[in-house]
């Protein structure tokens, strides 16, 4: 696949990523929304519904409400009532994050607008103007599809899918969102971070990008133990990080941030990948089916290579960062600077001017909606950066070279046939309680 080849809508991948960066920076004139989606100013209430009330959902709702005083939360959805209640209490608690930042007055969610179960989102979407989607990633394609079908603006967390079939669904929905001029922001927040935006503007200082490195190495995340009398579906939903149909493995759930930065600066997406990975430390029954380390070599159409590593092993080197190397110099994202090949600083971002990108992405989204502007179309890039991480997972699980075109068109679908508490999830434990694990050289995917 050539880096400048055309997508289905006639826009090259290189041009799309450039337009995405310009749109995110507000540099392209934005057409007005249709009258049905127009908000004239501070007196017009913008109603939001939160789908997914975990930690990230709570944070995203808080940031959406802080974006403008006329934003109001009117509906909440979670598979589990205890998650919903915890989120509601956090949003309405007195002085939970300081009196000046209280959003309690903007929360209007009576009991009849609190929905649980797999189908709760269908009841909440009609009540809102904007959907905040922060469910486990496996559900995002169907939630996004329904939101756009019902003509809602969307903020959704990353990744936007866990398998190629989900990526294709998001890409198809993204085209409909563009036609309807519905704003979509994806929580790849580095696109909304001042230092990254400035580095992108200055990236020509390093010449042609010939290679890159990306890291997400740390100790790992939470584990939720199995409880008495849980169905297998409920257990996996509670411990969702460790099952690929829900999470996509940590290369997808977390490392997507770093992979996305390289795609953004490269103005394209990889054409193939190969790599290695496994379970060295995190290999208990409660760790599901995911690996604890991945190392992937991604190749772009121009021959440049991204060496990517992510690891969840306590006591090892911790680093979350990106590095791009060009014919004239290097971009060091963590240091927020650009140096020449001898180490001389060519550009240094003033870190005193850094912003809070998690807040900025909501501030800019809701400002555009309030003005009646169509300004954000993040879903396509979100889908393709999600696919980049999935490509890496397929490579490490199989031990084979995986081609982008073959993978994205494979039809690989990890989702269950039925969403029900008594239904069987796509992966089940053996008699000893252990889940099947990918074996490089044996596991076949594409």
Tab-separated table of C-alpha atoms in Angstrom:
chain	number	residue	atom	x	y	z
A	1	UNK	CA	0.000	0.000	0.000
A	2	UNK	CA	1.482	3.322	-1.040
A	3	UNK	CA	1.617	6.078	1.558
A	4	UNK	CA	-0.123	8.441	-0.841
A	5	UNK	CA	-2.682	5.969	-2.163
A	6	UNK	CA	-6.301	7.068	-2.115
A	7	UNK	CA	-8.854	5.912	0.427
A	8	UNK	CA	-12.428	5.071	-0.582
A	9	UNK	CA	-13.486	8.708	-0.387
A	10	UNK	CA	-10.708	9.867	-2.684
A	11	UNK	CA	-8.584	11.444	0.036
A	12	UNK	CA	-5.018	10.195	0.427
A	13	UNK	CA	-3.944	8.949	3.834
A	14	UNK	CA	-1.226	11.593	3.896
A	15	UNK	CA	-3.715	14.364	3.132
A	16	UNK	CA	-6.230	13.027	5.653
A	17	UNK	CA	-3.787	13.099	8.548
A	18	UNK	CA	-2.670	16.619	7.610
A	19	UNK	CA	-6.300	17.766	7.498
A	20	UNK	CA	-6.966	16.049	10.834
A	21	UNK	CA	-4.136	17.983	12.474
A	22	UNK	CA	-5.347	21.239	10.989
A	23	UNK	CA	-8.927	20.552	12.009
A	24	UNK	CA	-7.824	19.730	15.543
A	25	UNK	CA	-5.966	23.018	15.666
A	26	UNK	CA	-8.958	24.922	14.350
A	27	UNK	CA	-7.042	26.046	11.269
A	28	UNK	CA	-9.608	25.112	8.631
A	29	UNK	CA	-12.693	27.259	8.223
A	30	UNK	CA	-15.608	25.299	9.662
A	31	UNK	CA	-19.013	25.162	7.927
A	32	UNK	CA	-22.101	25.744	10.030
A	33	UNK	CA	-24.087	22.786	11.282
A	34	UNK	CA	-27.562	22.026	10.135
A	35	UNK	CA	-30.293	23.897	11.980
A	36	UNK	CA	-31.165	20.768	13.975
A	37	UNK	CA	-27.682	20.799	15.493
A	38	UNK	CA	-27.274	24.524	15.988
A	39	UNK	CA	-26.737	26.104	19.384
A	40	UNK	CA	-26.834	29.880	19.342
A	41	UNK	CA	-24.955	30.663	22.528
A	42	UNK	CA	-24.631	30.396	26.288
A	43	UNK	CA	-28.399	30.313	26.842
A	44	UNK	CA	-28.881	27.155	24.763
A	45	UNK	CA	-28.438	24.037	26.881
A	46	UNK	CA	-26.264	21.363	25.301
A	47	UNK	CA	-27.453	18.035	26.687
A	48	UNK	CA	-25.018	15.154	27.038
A	49	UNK	CA	-25.449	11.470	27.800
A	50	UNK	CA	-22.607	9.449	29.293
A	51	UNK	CA	-22.235	5.874	28.049
A	52	UNK	CA	-19.728	4.057	30.247
A	53	UNK	CA	-19.402	5.223	33.855
A	54	UNK	CA	-15.997	3.867	34.854
A	55	UNK	CA	-12.996	5.959	35.815
A	56	UNK	CA	-12.377	7.334	32.331
A	57	UNK	CA	-16.061	7.952	31.763
A	58	UNK	CA	-16.289	9.873	35.024
A	59	UNK	CA	-13.294	11.980	34.029
A	60	UNK	CA	-14.606	12.614	30.522
A	61	UNK	CA	-18.022	13.655	31.853
A	62	UNK	CA	-16.368	16.009	34.329
A	63	UNK	CA	-14.312	17.589	31.544
A	64	UNK	CA	-17.328	17.911	29.241
A	65	UNK	CA	-19.309	19.683	31.972
A	66	UNK	CA	-16.416	22.003	32.775
A	67	UNK	CA	-16.098	23.024	29.127
A	68	UNK	CA	-19.084	25.394	29.185
A	69	UNK	CA	-21.668	26.414	31.792
A	70	UNK	CA	-24.543	25.522	29.437
A	71	UNK	CA	-23.507	21.871	29.117
A	72	UNK	CA	-25.783	19.590	31.143
A	73	UNK	CA	-25.592	15.848	31.825
A	74	UNK	CA	-29.093	14.409	31.366
A	75	UNK	CA	-28.594	10.633	31.088
A	76	UNK	CA	-26.134	7.985	32.251
A	77	UNK	CA	-25.553	4.413	31.083
A	78	UNK	CA	-23.425	1.556	32.363
A	79	UNK	CA	-23.659	-2.202	32.216
A	80	UNK	CA	-23.433	-2.226	36.018
A	81	UNK	CA	-25.490	-0.151	38.427
A	82	UNK	CA	-22.683	0.137	40.993
A	83	UNK	CA	-20.427	1.770	38.385
A	84	UNK	CA	-23.185	4.225	37.494
A	85	UNK	CA	-23.837	5.109	41.140
A	86	UNK	CA	-20.146	5.647	41.866
A	87	UNK	CA	-19.842	7.949	38.848
A	88	UNK	CA	-22.998	9.873	39.746
A	89	UNK	CA	-21.750	10.394	43.299
A	90	UNK	CA	-18.392	11.635	42.013
A	91	UNK	CA	-20.049	14.142	39.680
A	92	UNK	CA	-22.509	15.426	42.266
A	93	UNK	CA	-20.329	15.251	45.354
A	94	UNK	CA	-19.601	18.448	47.265
A	95	UNK	CA	-16.128	19.863	46.642
A	96	UNK	CA	-14.758	16.556	45.366
A	97	UNK	CA	-12.190	18.433	43.298
A	98	UNK	CA	-12.442	21.886	44.796
A	99	UNK	CA	-15.389	24.241	45.065
A	100	UNK	CA	-14.433	26.187	41.958
A	101	UNK	CA	-14.577	23.082	39.782
A	102	UNK	CA	-17.843	21.621	41.080
A	103	UNK	CA	-20.167	20.456	38.304
A	104	UNK	CA	-23.006	19.358	40.570
A	105	UNK	CA	-25.405	22.037	39.277
A	106	UNK	CA	-24.926	20.739	35.712
A	107	UNK	CA	-25.961	17.174	36.531
A	108	UNK	CA	-29.670	16.527	35.957
A	109	UNK	CA	-30.022	12.754	35.925
A	110	UNK	CA	-33.088	11.551	37.845
A	111	UNK	CA	-33.642	7.852	38.426
A	112	UNK	CA	-35.651	7.425	35.232
A	113	UNK	CA	-32.661	8.580	33.147
A	114	UNK	CA	-30.191	6.110	34.665
A	115	UNK	CA	-29.913	3.052	32.443
A	116	UNK	CA	-28.114	-0.271	32.918
A	117	UNK	CA	-27.509	-3.416	30.923
A	118	UNK	CA	-26.334	-4.013	27.377
A	119	UNK	CA	-29.141	-2.031	25.737
A	120	UNK	CA	-29.203	1.009	28.030
A	121	UNK	CA	-27.481	3.146	25.400
A	122	UNK	CA	-30.504	2.837	23.111
A	123	UNK	CA	-32.646	4.537	25.740
A	124	UNK	CA	-30.151	7.315	26.511
A	125	UNK	CA	-29.103	8.439	23.033
A	126	UNK	CA	-32.439	10.075	22.079
A	127	UNK	CA	-32.283	12.263	25.200
A	128	UNK	CA	-29.022	14.039	24.344
A	129	UNK	CA	-27.355	16.317	21.802
A	130	UNK	CA	-23.859	14.933	22.443
A	131	UNK	CA	-22.744	11.434	23.405
A	132	UNK	CA	-19.714	10.854	25.637
A	133	UNK	CA	-18.716	7.238	24.961
A	134	UNK	CA	-16.272	5.669	27.413
A	135	UNK	CA	-17.296	2.017	27.499
A	136	UNK	CA	-14.767	-0.811	27.107
A	137	UNK	CA	-13.425	-0.426	23.549
A	138	UNK	CA	-15.158	-3.481	22.086
A	139	UNK	CA	-18.524	-1.742	22.377
A	140	UNK	CA	-17.523	1.542	20.741
A	141	UNK	CA	-18.303	0.609	17.128
A	142	UNK	CA	-21.966	-0.175	17.879
A	143	UNK	CA	-22.402	2.779	20.237
A	144	UNK	CA	-20.813	5.178	17.735
A	145	UNK	CA	-22.914	3.781	14.897
A	146	UNK	CA	-26.153	4.347	16.805
A	147	UNK	CA	-25.149	7.847	17.936
A	148	UNK	CA	-24.498	8.977	14.367
A	149	UNK	CA	-27.640	7.235	13.145
A	150	UNK	CA	-29.556	9.410	15.617
A	151	UNK	CA	-27.693	12.581	14.523
A	152	UNK	CA	-25.655	13.184	17.680
A	153	UNK	CA	-22.238	14.771	18.087
A	154	UNK	CA	-19.753	12.406	19.730
A	155	UNK	CA	-16.791	12.340	22.027
A	156	UNK	CA	-15.459	8.792	22.297
A	157	UNK	CA	-12.434	7.417	24.012
A	158	UNK	CA	-9.684	5.519	22.292
A	159	UNK	CA	-9.255	2.881	20.937
A	160	UNK	CA	-12.411	2.885	18.881
A	161	UNK	CA	-12.390	-0.857	18.113
A	162	UNK	CA	-10.624	-4.085	19.069
A	163	UNK	CA	-10.796	-6.000	15.783
A	164	UNK	CA	-10.750	-5.306	12.010
A	165	UNK	CA	-14.528	-5.739	11.692
A	166	UNK	CA	-15.029	-3.043	14.326
A	167	UNK	CA	-12.545	-0.755	12.582
A	168	UNK	CA	-14.493	-1.121	9.331
A	169	UNK	CA	-17.747	-0.300	11.106
A	170	UNK	CA	-16.220	2.864	12.587
A	171	UNK	CA	-14.791	3.905	9.209
A	172	UNK	CA	-18.189	3.488	7.558
A	173	UNK	CA	-19.894	5.440	10.350
A	174	UNK	CA	-17.236	8.162	10.156
A	175	UNK	CA	-18.193	8.807	6.524
A	176	UNK	CA	-21.838	9.209	7.521
A	177	UNK	CA	-20.850	11.585	10.332
A	178	UNK	CA	-18.984	13.738	7.806
A	179	UNK	CA	-21.973	13.821	5.468
A	180	UNK	CA	-24.210	14.875	8.348
A	181	UNK	CA	-21.640	17.425	9.625
A	182	UNK	CA	-21.620	15.857	13.076
A	183	UNK	CA	-18.564	16.703	15.161
A	184	UNK	CA	-16.582	13.695	16.379
A	185	UNK	CA	-13.620	13.937	18.761
A	186	UNK	CA	-11.615	10.852	19.764
A	187	UNK	CA	-9.652	10.799	23.010
A	188	UNK	CA	-6.212	10.681	21.406
A	189	UNK	CA	-5.517	13.787	23.409
A	190	UNK	CA	-1.988	14.461	22.177
A	191	UNK	CA	-3.649	16.030	19.112
A	192	UNK	CA	-5.000	18.635	21.554
A	193	UNK	CA	-1.792	19.146	23.535
A	194	UNK	CA	0.126	22.377	22.946
A	195	UNK	CA	3.596	20.810	22.880
A	196	UNK	CA	2.649	18.154	20.319
A	197	UNK	CA	0.841	20.677	18.141
A	198	UNK	CA	3.883	22.928	18.105
A	199	UNK	CA	6.264	20.041	17.401
A	200	UNK	CA	4.055	19.033	14.469
A	201	UNK	CA	4.229	22.568	13.060
A	202	UNK	CA	8.034	22.465	13.326
A	203	UNK	CA	8.561	18.909	12.107
A	204	UNK	CA	10.077	19.926	8.759
A	205	UNK	CA	13.185	20.944	10.713
A	206	UNK	CA	14.230	17.277	10.861
A	207	UNK	CA	13.823	16.685	7.121
A	208	UNK	CA	12.363	13.385	5.912
A	209	UNK	CA	11.412	11.028	8.747
A	210	UNK	CA	13.419	7.827	8.282
A	211	UNK	CA	12.652	5.981	11.526
A	212	UNK	CA	10.814	6.308	14.810
A	213	UNK	CA	10.530	4.756	18.248
A	214	UNK	CA	7.574	4.582	20.604
A	215	UNK	CA	7.255	3.312	24.170
A	216	UNK	CA	4.535	2.536	26.683
A	217	UNK	CA	6.372	0.625	29.391
A	218	UNK	CA	5.112	0.569	32.976
A	219	UNK	CA	3.956	-1.712	35.795
A	220	UNK	CA	0.478	-2.434	34.452
A	221	UNK	CA	-3.079	-1.827	35.608
A	222	UNK	CA	-5.768	-3.157	37.947
A	223	UNK	CA	-7.057	-6.716	38.200
A	224	UNK	CA	-10.644	-7.501	39.246
A	225	UNK	CA	-11.006	-10.907	40.838
A	226	UNK	CA	-13.778	-13.345	40.050
A	227	UNK	CA	-16.626	-13.245	42.570
A	228	UNK	CA	-18.958	-15.968	43.696
A	229	UNK	CA	-21.913	-16.686	41.434
A	230	UNK	CA	-20.801	-14.441	38.562
A	231	UNK	CA	-21.630	-15.618	35.077
A	232	UNK	CA	-18.643	-15.837	32.743
A	233	UNK	CA	-19.974	-12.841	30.816
A	234	UNK	CA	-20.188	-10.712	33.951
A	235	UNK	CA	-16.706	-11.748	35.078
A	236	UNK	CA	-15.163	-10.796	31.748
A	237	UNK	CA	-17.073	-7.521	31.667
A	238	UNK	CA	-15.817	-6.661	35.168
A	239	UNK	CA	-12.235	-7.699	34.367
A	240	UNK	CA	-12.463	-6.353	30.823
A	241	UNK	CA	-8.847	-5.264	30.414
A	242	UNK	CA	-7.703	-8.881	30.048
A	243	UNK	CA	-9.971	-9.996	27.203
A	244	UNK	CA	-9.352	-9.025	23.598
A	245	UNK	CA	-12.978	-8.704	22.505
A	246	UNK	CA	-13.362	-5.992	25.146
A	247	UNK	CA	-9.888	-4.429	25.383
A	248	UNK	CA	-7.749	-5.476	22.428
A	249	UNK	CA	-4.694	-6.095	24.669
A	250	UNK	CA	-2.639	-3.275	26.157
A	251	UNK	CA	-0.931	-2.592	22.825
A	252	UNK	CA	-4.352	-1.387	21.680
A	253	UNK	CA	-5.815	0.033	24.883
A	254	UNK	CA	-2.773	2.111	25.901
A	255	UNK	CA	0.036	2.001	23.350
A	256	UNK	CA	-2.318	3.366	20.683
A	257	UNK	CA	-1.452	6.843	21.990
A	258	UNK	CA	2.195	6.516	20.986
A	259	UNK	CA	1.500	4.712	17.716
A	260	UNK	CA	-0.979	7.444	16.811
A	261	UNK	CA	1.652	10.157	17.358
A	262	UNK	CA	3.977	8.484	14.870
A	263	UNK	CA	1.158	8.086	12.328
A	264	UNK	CA	0.258	11.760	12.797
A	265	UNK	CA	3.799	13.013	12.232
A	266	UNK	CA	4.405	10.530	9.412
A	267	UNK	CA	1.098	11.613	7.826
A	268	UNK	CA	0.259	8.015	7.051
A	269	UNK	CA	-0.248	4.533	8.446
A	270	UNK	CA	1.921	1.385	8.356
A	271	UNK	CA	1.581	-1.059	5.495
A	272	UNK	CA	2.842	-4.100	7.411
A	273	UNK	CA	4.146	-5.239	10.781
A	274	UNK	CA	6.105	-8.051	12.395
A	275	UNK	CA	7.146	-8.536	15.980
A	276	UNK	CA	7.311	-10.623	19.116
A	277	UNK	CA	5.621	-10.773	22.494
A	278	UNK	CA	4.349	-13.015	25.234
A	279	UNK	CA	3.411	-13.501	28.893
A	280	UNK	CA	6.541	-13.492	31.019
A	281	UNK	CA	5.207	-12.337	34.396
A	282	UNK	CA	1.502	-11.596	34.173
A	283	UNK	CA	0.133	-15.077	33.505
A	284	UNK	CA	-2.435	-15.918	36.166
A	285	UNK	CA	-5.987	-17.097	35.683
A	286	UNK	CA	-7.165	-13.546	36.386
A	287	UNK	CA	-5.008	-12.191	33.549
A	288	UNK	CA	-7.248	-13.549	30.824
A	289	UNK	CA	-5.653	-13.933	27.406
A	290	UNK	CA	-3.475	-10.849	26.861
A	291	UNK	CA	0.314	-10.579	26.670
A	292	UNK	CA	2.422	-8.578	29.112
A	293	UNK	CA	4.921	-7.389	26.476
A	294	UNK	CA	4.963	-6.600	22.751
A	295	UNK	CA	7.784	-5.456	20.474
A	296	UNK	CA	6.702	-4.553	16.946
A	297	UNK	CA	8.472	-3.333	13.829
A	298	UNK	CA	5.992	-1.330	11.741
A	299	UNK	CA	6.939	-0.466	8.161
A	300	UNK	CA	5.489	2.509	6.270
A	301	UNK	CA	5.053	2.755	2.497
A	302	UNK	CA	8.179	4.885	2.100
A	303	UNK	CA	10.305	2.194	3.772
A	304	UNK	CA	10.689	3.978	7.103
A	305	UNK	CA	10.330	1.876	10.239
A	306	UNK	CA	8.742	2.416	13.626
A	307	UNK	CA	10.151	0.259	16.414
A	308	UNK	CA	7.457	0.039	19.054
A	309	UNK	CA	7.512	-1.489	22.517
A	310	UNK	CA	4.972	-1.775	25.303
A	311	UNK	CA	5.326	-3.701	28.530
A	312	UNK	CA	3.391	-4.339	31.750
A	313	UNK	CA	5.994	-5.814	34.093
A	314	UNK	CA	6.673	-4.379	37.578
A	315	UNK	CA	10.253	-3.459	38.383
A	316	UNK	CA	11.275	-2.801	34.785
A	317	UNK	CA	12.178	0.441	33.003
A	318	UNK	CA	9.193	2.772	32.837
A	319	UNK	CA	8.861	5.021	29.795
A	320	UNK	CA	5.970	6.506	27.820
A	321	UNK	CA	7.363	8.560	24.938
A	322	UNK	CA	7.937	8.967	21.210
A	323	UNK	CA	11.031	9.749	19.121
A	324	UNK	CA	11.166	10.581	15.408
A	325	UNK	CA	14.449	10.563	13.511
A	326	UNK	CA	14.879	12.433	10.246
A	327	UNK	CA	17.571	13.225	7.708
A	328	UNK	CA	18.376	16.484	9.526
A	329	UNK	CA	17.509	15.869	13.157
A	330	UNK	CA	15.241	14.353	15.793
A	331	UNK	CA	11.920	15.178	17.447
A	332	UNK	CA	11.982	14.204	21.127
A	333	UNK	CA	8.359	14.340	22.184
A	334	UNK	CA	8.860	13.810	25.902
A	335	UNK	CA	11.455	16.562	26.056
A	336	UNK	CA	9.251	18.652	23.730
A	337	UNK	CA	12.175	19.672	21.557
A	338	UNK	CA	13.839	19.241	18.186
A	339	UNK	CA	17.591	18.683	17.865
A	340	UNK	CA	19.921	18.347	14.896
A	341	UNK	CA	21.925	15.182	14.313
A	342	UNK	CA	24.713	16.481	16.567
A	343	UNK	CA	22.341	17.230	19.432
A	344	UNK	CA	22.074	21.014	18.989
A	345	UNK	CA	18.618	22.229	20.024
A	346	UNK	CA	16.767	23.675	17.038
A	347	UNK	CA	13.470	24.203	18.847
A	348	UNK	CA	12.375	23.940	22.474
A	349	UNK	CA	8.737	24.154	23.479
A	350	UNK	CA	8.162	26.327	26.538
A	351	UNK	CA	6.669	23.832	28.986
A	352	UNK	CA	5.226	26.675	31.051
A	353	UNK	CA	2.690	27.091	28.224
A	354	UNK	CA	1.605	23.441	28.293
A	355	UNK	CA	-2.129	22.830	28.587
A	356	UNK	CA	-4.310	20.051	29.975
A	357	UNK	CA	-5.202	18.218	26.741
A	358	UNK	CA	-7.918	16.065	28.313
A	359	UNK	CA	-9.767	19.298	29.077
A	360	UNK	CA	-8.853	21.052	25.831
A	361	UNK	CA	-10.391	18.355	23.638
A	362	UNK	CA	-13.742	18.955	25.352
A	363	UNK	CA	-13.358	22.731	25.448
A	364	UNK	CA	-12.805	22.870	21.692
A	365	UNK	CA	-15.507	20.324	20.851
A	366	UNK	CA	-18.224	22.038	22.866
A	367	UNK	CA	-17.142	25.501	21.706
A	368	UNK	CA	-17.650	24.375	18.105
A	369	UNK	CA	-21.044	22.859	18.888
A	370	UNK	CA	-22.146	25.999	20.728
A	371	UNK	CA	-21.180	28.133	17.708
A	372	UNK	CA	-22.930	25.830	15.266
A	373	UNK	CA	-19.654	24.880	13.584
A	374	UNK	CA	-18.650	21.579	12.005
A	375	UNK	CA	-14.980	21.364	12.932
A	376	UNK	CA	-13.928	17.909	14.142
A	377	UNK	CA	-13.740	14.642	12.206
A	378	UNK	CA	-11.445	12.485	14.333
A	379	UNK	CA	-13.126	9.110	13.800
A	380	UNK	CA	-11.270	8.063	10.657
A	381	UNK	CA	-7.861	8.653	12.175
A	382	UNK	CA	-9.043	7.080	15.423
A	383	UNK	CA	-10.078	3.965	13.517
A	384	UNK	CA	-6.838	3.727	11.544
A	385	UNK	CA	-4.634	4.278	14.588
A	386	UNK	CA	-6.701	1.619	16.365
A	387	UNK	CA	-6.039	-0.629	13.370
A	388	UNK	CA	-2.320	0.121	13.658
A	389	UNK	CA	-2.318	-1.278	17.189
A	390	UNK	CA	-4.427	-4.281	16.125
A	391	UNK	CA	-1.952	-4.932	13.297
A	392	UNK	CA	0.802	-5.047	15.915
A	393	UNK	CA	-1.178	-7.457	18.090
A	394	UNK	CA	-1.825	-9.787	15.155
A	395	UNK	CA	1.902	-9.746	14.387
A	396	UNK	CA	3.019	-10.554	17.934
A	397	UNK	CA	0.361	-13.213	18.477
A	398	UNK	CA	1.117	-15.026	15.219
A	399	UNK	CA	4.834	-14.348	14.796
A	400	UNK	CA	4.152	-13.622	11.118
A	401	UNK	CA	4.475	-10.587	8.875
A	402	UNK	CA	0.982	-9.090	8.752
A	403	UNK	CA	-0.018	-6.866	5.837
A	404	UNK	CA	-2.338	-3.915	6.563
A	405	UNK	CA	-4.611	-4.478	3.567
A	406	UNK	CA	-5.069	-8.158	4.281
A	407	UNK	CA	-5.679	-7.573	7.989
A	408	UNK	CA	-8.163	-4.712	7.728
A	409	UNK	CA	-10.166	-6.613	5.097
A	410	UNK	CA	-9.979	-9.960	6.911
A	411	UNK	CA	-13.412	-9.698	8.516
A	412	UNK	CA	-11.891	-10.804	11.838
A	413	UNK	CA	-14.602	-10.200	14.430
A	414	UNK	CA	-13.980	-10.918	18.119
A	415	UNK	CA	-17.402	-9.850	19.374
A	416	UNK	CA	-19.959	-12.250	20.890
A	417	UNK	CA	-22.974	-13.206	18.815
A	418	UNK	CA	-25.319	-12.231	21.637
A	419	UNK	CA	-24.891	-9.602	24.359
A	420	UNK	CA	-26.554	-11.167	27.375
A	421	UNK	CA	-25.438	-11.909	30.936
A	422	UNK	CA	-26.011	-15.634	30.409
A	423	UNK	CA	-24.474	-15.782	26.929
A	424	UNK	CA	-21.054	-17.307	26.347
A	425	UNK	CA	-18.271	-14.798	25.647
A	426	UNK	CA	-16.004	-15.449	22.634
A	427	UNK	CA	-13.239	-16.957	24.806
A	428	UNK	CA	-13.761	-19.401	27.676
A	429	UNK	CA	-11.493	-20.882	30.368
A	430	UNK	CA	-10.456	-24.521	30.440
A	431	UNK	CA	-11.265	-26.891	33.313
A	432	UNK	CA	-8.365	-25.448	35.319
A	433	UNK	CA	-9.587	-21.864	34.883
A	434	UNK	CA	-6.952	-20.728	32.383
A	435	UNK	CA	-7.794	-19.024	29.091
A	436	UNK	CA	-6.254	-19.961	25.714
A	437	UNK	CA	-3.178	-17.883	24.952
A	438	UNK	CA	-1.794	-17.039	21.518
A	439	UNK	CA	1.338	-19.017	20.603
A	440	UNK	CA	3.599	-17.344	18.010
A	441	UNK	CA	4.282	-19.737	15.141
A	442	UNK	CA	1.101	-21.676	15.902
A	443	UNK	CA	-1.669	-19.066	16.179
A	444	UNK	CA	-3.139	-18.058	12.813
A	445	UNK	CA	-5.126	-14.844	12.361
A	446	UNK	CA	-5.050	-13.458	8.856
